[in-house]
Amino acid sequence: MYSATEDKWHPFPATLDTGTLDNWICESSLATLALGERIQTSEAIFIDFGGKTVKSTEMVEIPWCAAQGNRKLRTSKFRIANKCAPFDVVLGSHLLLNEEGILKFDKTVWVLAKKNATEEEKEYMKREREKAVEESKRLAQRKVNQTSNTASGQRSVGQAPGRK
């Protein structure tokens, strides 16, 4: 992010969050930028995932660009969060989904629709399921045997003499 006051770029980790509409910047990160004018807005109150309240009554316009990839210079509005916010910068869905070049959506389908299994595949899955059930039964029986052996005073393999 760019500080015109200092004529200097400051790197901040940005969280991409399509679950929030607006962009946000933490008060302490904003102080680092030494920006002047803030824009008064109506109070916005949000709840974060930790259940904490995040309030904002001000916004600021900040020039910024990504550190890697598309280095296009952008100027965006950011709501100002209190100093204790658990982030430096959050880029919200209005920006992420509407500004070209931030998120690239590949039209290739990566998650495919489920196909019906062939008879051969069904048989294979049935055999594997049966093997898993048998293995589970063997392990459960082994645990029962170990418990009953220990309870009857028999030592387990590797147990020191004189101990039960």
mmCIF file of C-alpha atoms in Angstrom:
data_model
loop_
_atom_site.group_PDB
_atom_site.id
_atom_site.type_symbol
_atom_site.label_atom_id
_atom_site.label_comp_id
_atom_site.label_asym_id
_atom_site.label_seq_id
_atom_site.Cartn_x
_atom_site.Cartn_y
_atom_site.Cartn_z
ATOM 1 C CA MET A 1 0.000 0.000 0.000
ATOM 2 C CA TYR A 2 1.236 3.437 -0.822
ATOM 3 C CA SER A 3 1.764 6.305 1.611
ATOM 4 C CA ALA A 4 1.699 9.597 -0.304
ATOM 5 C CA THR A 5 2.796 11.413 2.863
ATOM 6 C CA GLU A 6 6.015 9.396 2.988
ATOM 7 C CA ASP A 7 6.206 8.691 -0.770
ATOM 8 C CA LYS A 8 6.820 5.076 0.190
ATOM 9 C CA TRP A 9 5.280 1.628 -0.342
ATOM 10 C CA HIS A 10 4.434 -0.497 2.720
ATOM 11 C CA PRO A 11 3.812 -4.235 2.325
ATOM 12 C CA PHE A 12 0.873 -5.714 4.237
ATOM 13 C CA PRO A 13 -0.473 -9.266 4.121
ATOM 14 C CA ALA A 14 -3.960 -9.145 2.641
ATOM 15 C CA THR A 15 -6.703 -11.632 3.411
ATOM 16 C CA LEU A 16 -9.008 -12.337 0.469
ATOM 17 C CA ASP A 17 -12.481 -12.750 1.949
ATOM 18 C CA THR A 18 -15.496 -13.217 -0.302
ATOM 19 C CA GLY A 19 -17.607 -13.562 2.845
ATOM 20 C CA THR A 20 -17.373 -9.841 3.600
ATOM 21 C CA LEU A 21 -18.519 -7.182 1.172
ATOM 22 C CA ASP A 22 -16.145 -4.328 1.978
ATOM 23 C CA ASN A 23 -12.390 -3.908 2.138
ATOM 24 C CA TRP A 24 -10.958 -3.394 5.615
ATOM 25 C CA ILE A 25 -7.723 -2.116 7.096
ATOM 26 C CA CYS A 26 -6.653 -2.364 10.712
ATOM 27 C CA GLU A 27 -6.101 0.949 12.536
ATOM 28 C CA SER A 28 -2.492 0.021 13.370
ATOM 29 C CA SER A 29 -1.739 -0.807 9.713
ATOM 30 C CA LEU A 30 -3.305 2.477 8.686
ATOM 31 C CA ALA A 31 -1.115 4.348 11.191
ATOM 32 C CA THR A 32 1.948 2.884 9.445
ATOM 33 C CA LEU A 33 0.791 4.469 6.189
ATOM 34 C CA ALA A 34 0.518 7.926 7.818
ATOM 35 C CA LEU A 35 -2.451 8.865 5.644
ATOM 36 C CA GLY A 36 -4.294 12.076 6.214
ATOM 37 C CA GLU A 37 -7.921 12.400 5.190
ATOM 38 C CA ARG A 38 -10.536 9.935 6.350
ATOM 39 C CA ILE A 39 -14.051 9.681 5.002
ATOM 40 C CA GLN A 40 -16.867 9.612 7.548
ATOM 41 C CA THR A 41 -19.465 6.930 6.880
ATOM 42 C CA SER A 42 -22.445 5.554 8.700
ATOM 43 C CA GLU A 43 -21.504 3.195 11.501
ATOM 44 C CA ALA A 44 -21.086 -0.392 10.408
ATOM 45 C CA ILE A 45 -21.050 -3.148 13.011
ATOM 46 C CA PHE A 46 -19.903 -6.643 12.148
ATOM 47 C CA ILE A 47 -19.197 -9.853 14.041
ATOM 48 C CA ASP A 48 -16.018 -11.751 13.200
ATOM 49 C CA PHE A 49 -15.647 -15.545 13.297
ATOM 50 C CA GLY A 50 -14.354 -15.315 16.864
ATOM 51 C CA GLY A 51 -17.602 -13.646 17.946
ATOM 52 C CA LYS A 52 -15.934 -10.258 18.489
ATOM 53 C CA THR A 53 -17.571 -7.036 17.377
ATOM 54 C CA VAL A 54 -15.781 -5.033 14.697
ATOM 55 C CA LYS A 55 -17.055 -1.458 14.268
ATOM 56 C CA SER A 56 -16.263 1.112 11.635
ATOM 57 C CA THR A 57 -17.396 4.708 11.212
ATOM 58 C CA GLU A 58 -14.644 5.790 8.837
ATOM 59 C CA MET A 59 -13.196 4.826 5.494
ATOM 60 C CA VAL A 60 -10.021 5.770 3.700
ATOM 61 C CA GLU A 61 -8.944 5.621 0.062
ATOM 62 C CA ILE A 62 -5.601 3.920 -0.411
ATOM 63 C CA PRO A 63 -3.546 3.301 -3.546
ATOM 64 C CA TRP A 64 -2.284 -0.279 -3.619
ATOM 65 C CA CYS A 65 -1.054 -3.088 -5.823
ATOM 66 C CA ALA A 66 -0.312 -6.766 -5.354
ATOM 67 C CA ALA A 67 3.248 -7.688 -4.408
ATOM 68 C CA GLN A 68 3.224 -10.515 -6.965
ATOM 69 C CA GLY A 69 1.293 -11.335 -10.098
ATOM 70 C CA ASN A 70 -0.888 -8.546 -11.483
ATOM 71 C CA ARG A 71 0.838 -5.379 -10.266
ATOM 72 C CA LYS A 72 -1.836 -3.022 -11.587
ATOM 73 C CA LEU A 73 -2.100 0.095 -9.424
ATOM 74 C CA ARG A 74 -5.547 0.420 -7.878
ATOM 75 C CA THR A 75 -7.122 2.903 -5.480
ATOM 76 C CA SER A 76 -9.785 1.403 -3.237
ATOM 77 C CA LYS A 77 -11.852 2.415 -0.238
ATOM 78 C CA PHE A 78 -11.197 0.570 3.012
ATOM 79 C CA ARG A 79 -13.280 0.540 6.173
ATOM 80 C CA ILE A 80 -11.142 1.194 9.226
ATOM 81 C CA ALA A 81 -11.222 -1.488 11.928
ATOM 82 C CA ASN A 82 -9.996 -1.034 15.488
ATOM 83 C CA LYS A 83 -6.364 -1.642 16.470
ATOM 84 C CA CYS A 84 -7.163 -5.103 17.834
ATOM 85 C CA ALA A 85 -8.502 -6.447 14.542
ATOM 86 C CA PRO A 86 -7.068 -9.898 13.729
ATOM 87 C CA PHE A 87 -5.910 -8.767 10.272
ATOM 88 C CA ASP A 88 -3.837 -6.098 8.539
ATOM 89 C CA VAL A 89 -5.860 -5.797 5.343
ATOM 90 C CA VAL A 90 -8.971 -7.599 4.072
ATOM 91 C CA LEU A 91 -10.081 -7.436 0.459
ATOM 92 C CA GLY A 92 -13.837 -8.031 0.283
ATOM 93 C CA SER A 93 -16.115 -9.505 -2.338
ATOM 94 C CA HIS A 94 -17.141 -6.199 -3.968
ATOM 95 C CA LEU A 95 -13.535 -5.741 -5.036
ATOM 96 C CA LEU A 96 -12.543 -9.381 -5.524
ATOM 97 C CA LEU A 97 -15.478 -10.353 -7.702
ATOM 98 C CA ASN A 98 -15.947 -7.126 -9.660
ATOM 99 C CA GLU A 99 -12.435 -5.814 -10.279
ATOM 100 C CA GLU A 100 -10.814 -7.502 -13.254
ATOM 101 C CA GLY A 101 -7.522 -9.234 -12.647
ATOM 102 C CA ILE A 102 -7.713 -9.893 -8.903
ATOM 103 C CA LEU A 103 -9.368 -13.289 -8.894
ATOM 104 C CA LYS A 104 -9.191 -15.285 -12.072
ATOM 105 C CA PHE A 105 -11.984 -17.759 -12.551
ATOM 106 C CA ASP A 106 -11.035 -20.703 -14.703
ATOM 107 C CA LYS A 107 -13.962 -21.913 -16.749
ATOM 108 C CA THR A 108 -12.588 -25.458 -16.609
ATOM 109 C CA VAL A 109 -14.701 -27.656 -14.373
ATOM 110 C CA TRP A 110 -12.477 -29.126 -11.658
ATOM 111 C CA VAL A 111 -15.167 -30.809 -9.584
ATOM 112 C CA LEU A 112 -16.879 -33.284 -11.802
ATOM 113 C CA ALA A 113 -20.388 -34.644 -11.540
ATOM 114 C CA LYS A 114 -20.634 -38.056 -9.932
ATOM 115 C CA LYS A 115 -20.993 -40.854 -12.448
ATOM 116 C CA ASN A 116 -22.812 -44.094 -11.876
ATOM 117 C CA ALA A 117 -20.471 -46.948 -10.974
ATOM 118 C CA THR A 118 -20.088 -49.844 -13.383
ATOM 119 C CA GLU A 119 -20.876 -53.366 -12.152
ATOM 120 C CA GLU A 120 -17.148 -54.057 -11.908
ATOM 121 C CA GLU A 121 -16.621 -50.916 -9.787
ATOM 122 C CA LYS A 122 -19.573 -51.824 -7.554
ATOM 123 C CA GLU A 123 -18.102 -55.295 -6.953
ATOM 124 C CA TYR A 124 -14.694 -53.815 -6.171
ATOM 125 C CA MET A 125 -16.217 -51.326 -3.684
ATOM 126 C CA LYS A 126 -18.222 -54.143 -2.060
ATOM 127 C CA ARG A 127 -15.086 -56.302 -1.633
ATOM 128 C CA GLU A 128 -13.115 -53.371 -0.188
ATOM 129 C CA ARG A 129 -15.963 -52.524 2.211
ATOM 130 C CA GLU A 130 -16.125 -56.167 3.366
ATOM 131 C CA LYS A 131 -12.332 -56.209 3.901
ATOM 132 C CA ALA A 132 -12.573 -53.040 5.983
ATOM 133 C CA VAL A 133 -15.391 -54.499 8.112
ATOM 134 C CA GLU A 134 -13.412 -57.713 8.698
ATOM 135 C CA GLU A 135 -10.276 -55.777 9.640
ATOM 136 C CA SER A 136 -12.310 -53.661 12.042
ATOM 137 C CA LYS A 137 -13.750 -56.807 13.667
ATOM 138 C CA ARG A 138 -10.242 -58.335 14.013
ATOM 139 C CA LEU A 139 -8.908 -55.184 15.670
ATOM 140 C CA ALA A 140 -11.881 -55.014 18.039
ATOM 141 C CA GLN A 141 -11.436 -58.689 18.980
ATOM 142 C CA ARG A 142 -7.709 -58.173 19.570
ATOM 143 C CA LYS A 143 -8.505 -55.288 21.924
ATOM 144 C CA VAL A 144 -11.057 -57.425 23.810
ATOM 145 C CA ASN A 145 -8.494 -60.233 24.126
ATOM 146 C CA GLN A 146 -5.817 -57.862 25.426
ATOM 147 C CA THR A 147 -8.218 -56.379 27.963
ATOM 148 C CA SER A 148 -9.334 -59.790 29.233
ATOM 149 C CA ASN A 149 -5.711 -61.070 29.391
ATOM 150 C CA THR A 150 -4.631 -58.032 31.400
ATOM 151 C CA ALA A 151 -7.634 -58.347 33.722
ATOM 152 C CA SER A 152 -6.924 -62.052 34.362
ATOM 153 C CA GLY A 153 -3.348 -61.311 35.426
ATOM 154 C CA GLN A 154 -1.550 -62.317 32.251
ATOM 155 C CA ARG A 155 1.263 -60.076 31.122
ATOM 156 C CA SER A 156 1.141 -58.397 27.756
ATOM 157 C CA VAL A 157 4.000 -58.969 25.348
ATOM 158 C CA GLY A 158 6.908 -56.738 26.294
ATOM 159 C CA GLN A 159 5.603 -56.069 29.810
ATOM 160 C CA ALA A 160 8.242 -56.131 32.522
ATOM 161 C CA PRO A 161 8.183 -59.052 34.999
ATOM 162 C CA GLY A 162 6.516 -58.217 38.303
ATOM 163 C CA ARG A 163 4.012 -55.877 36.672
ATOM 164 C CA LYS A 164 0.439 -56.679 35.837
#
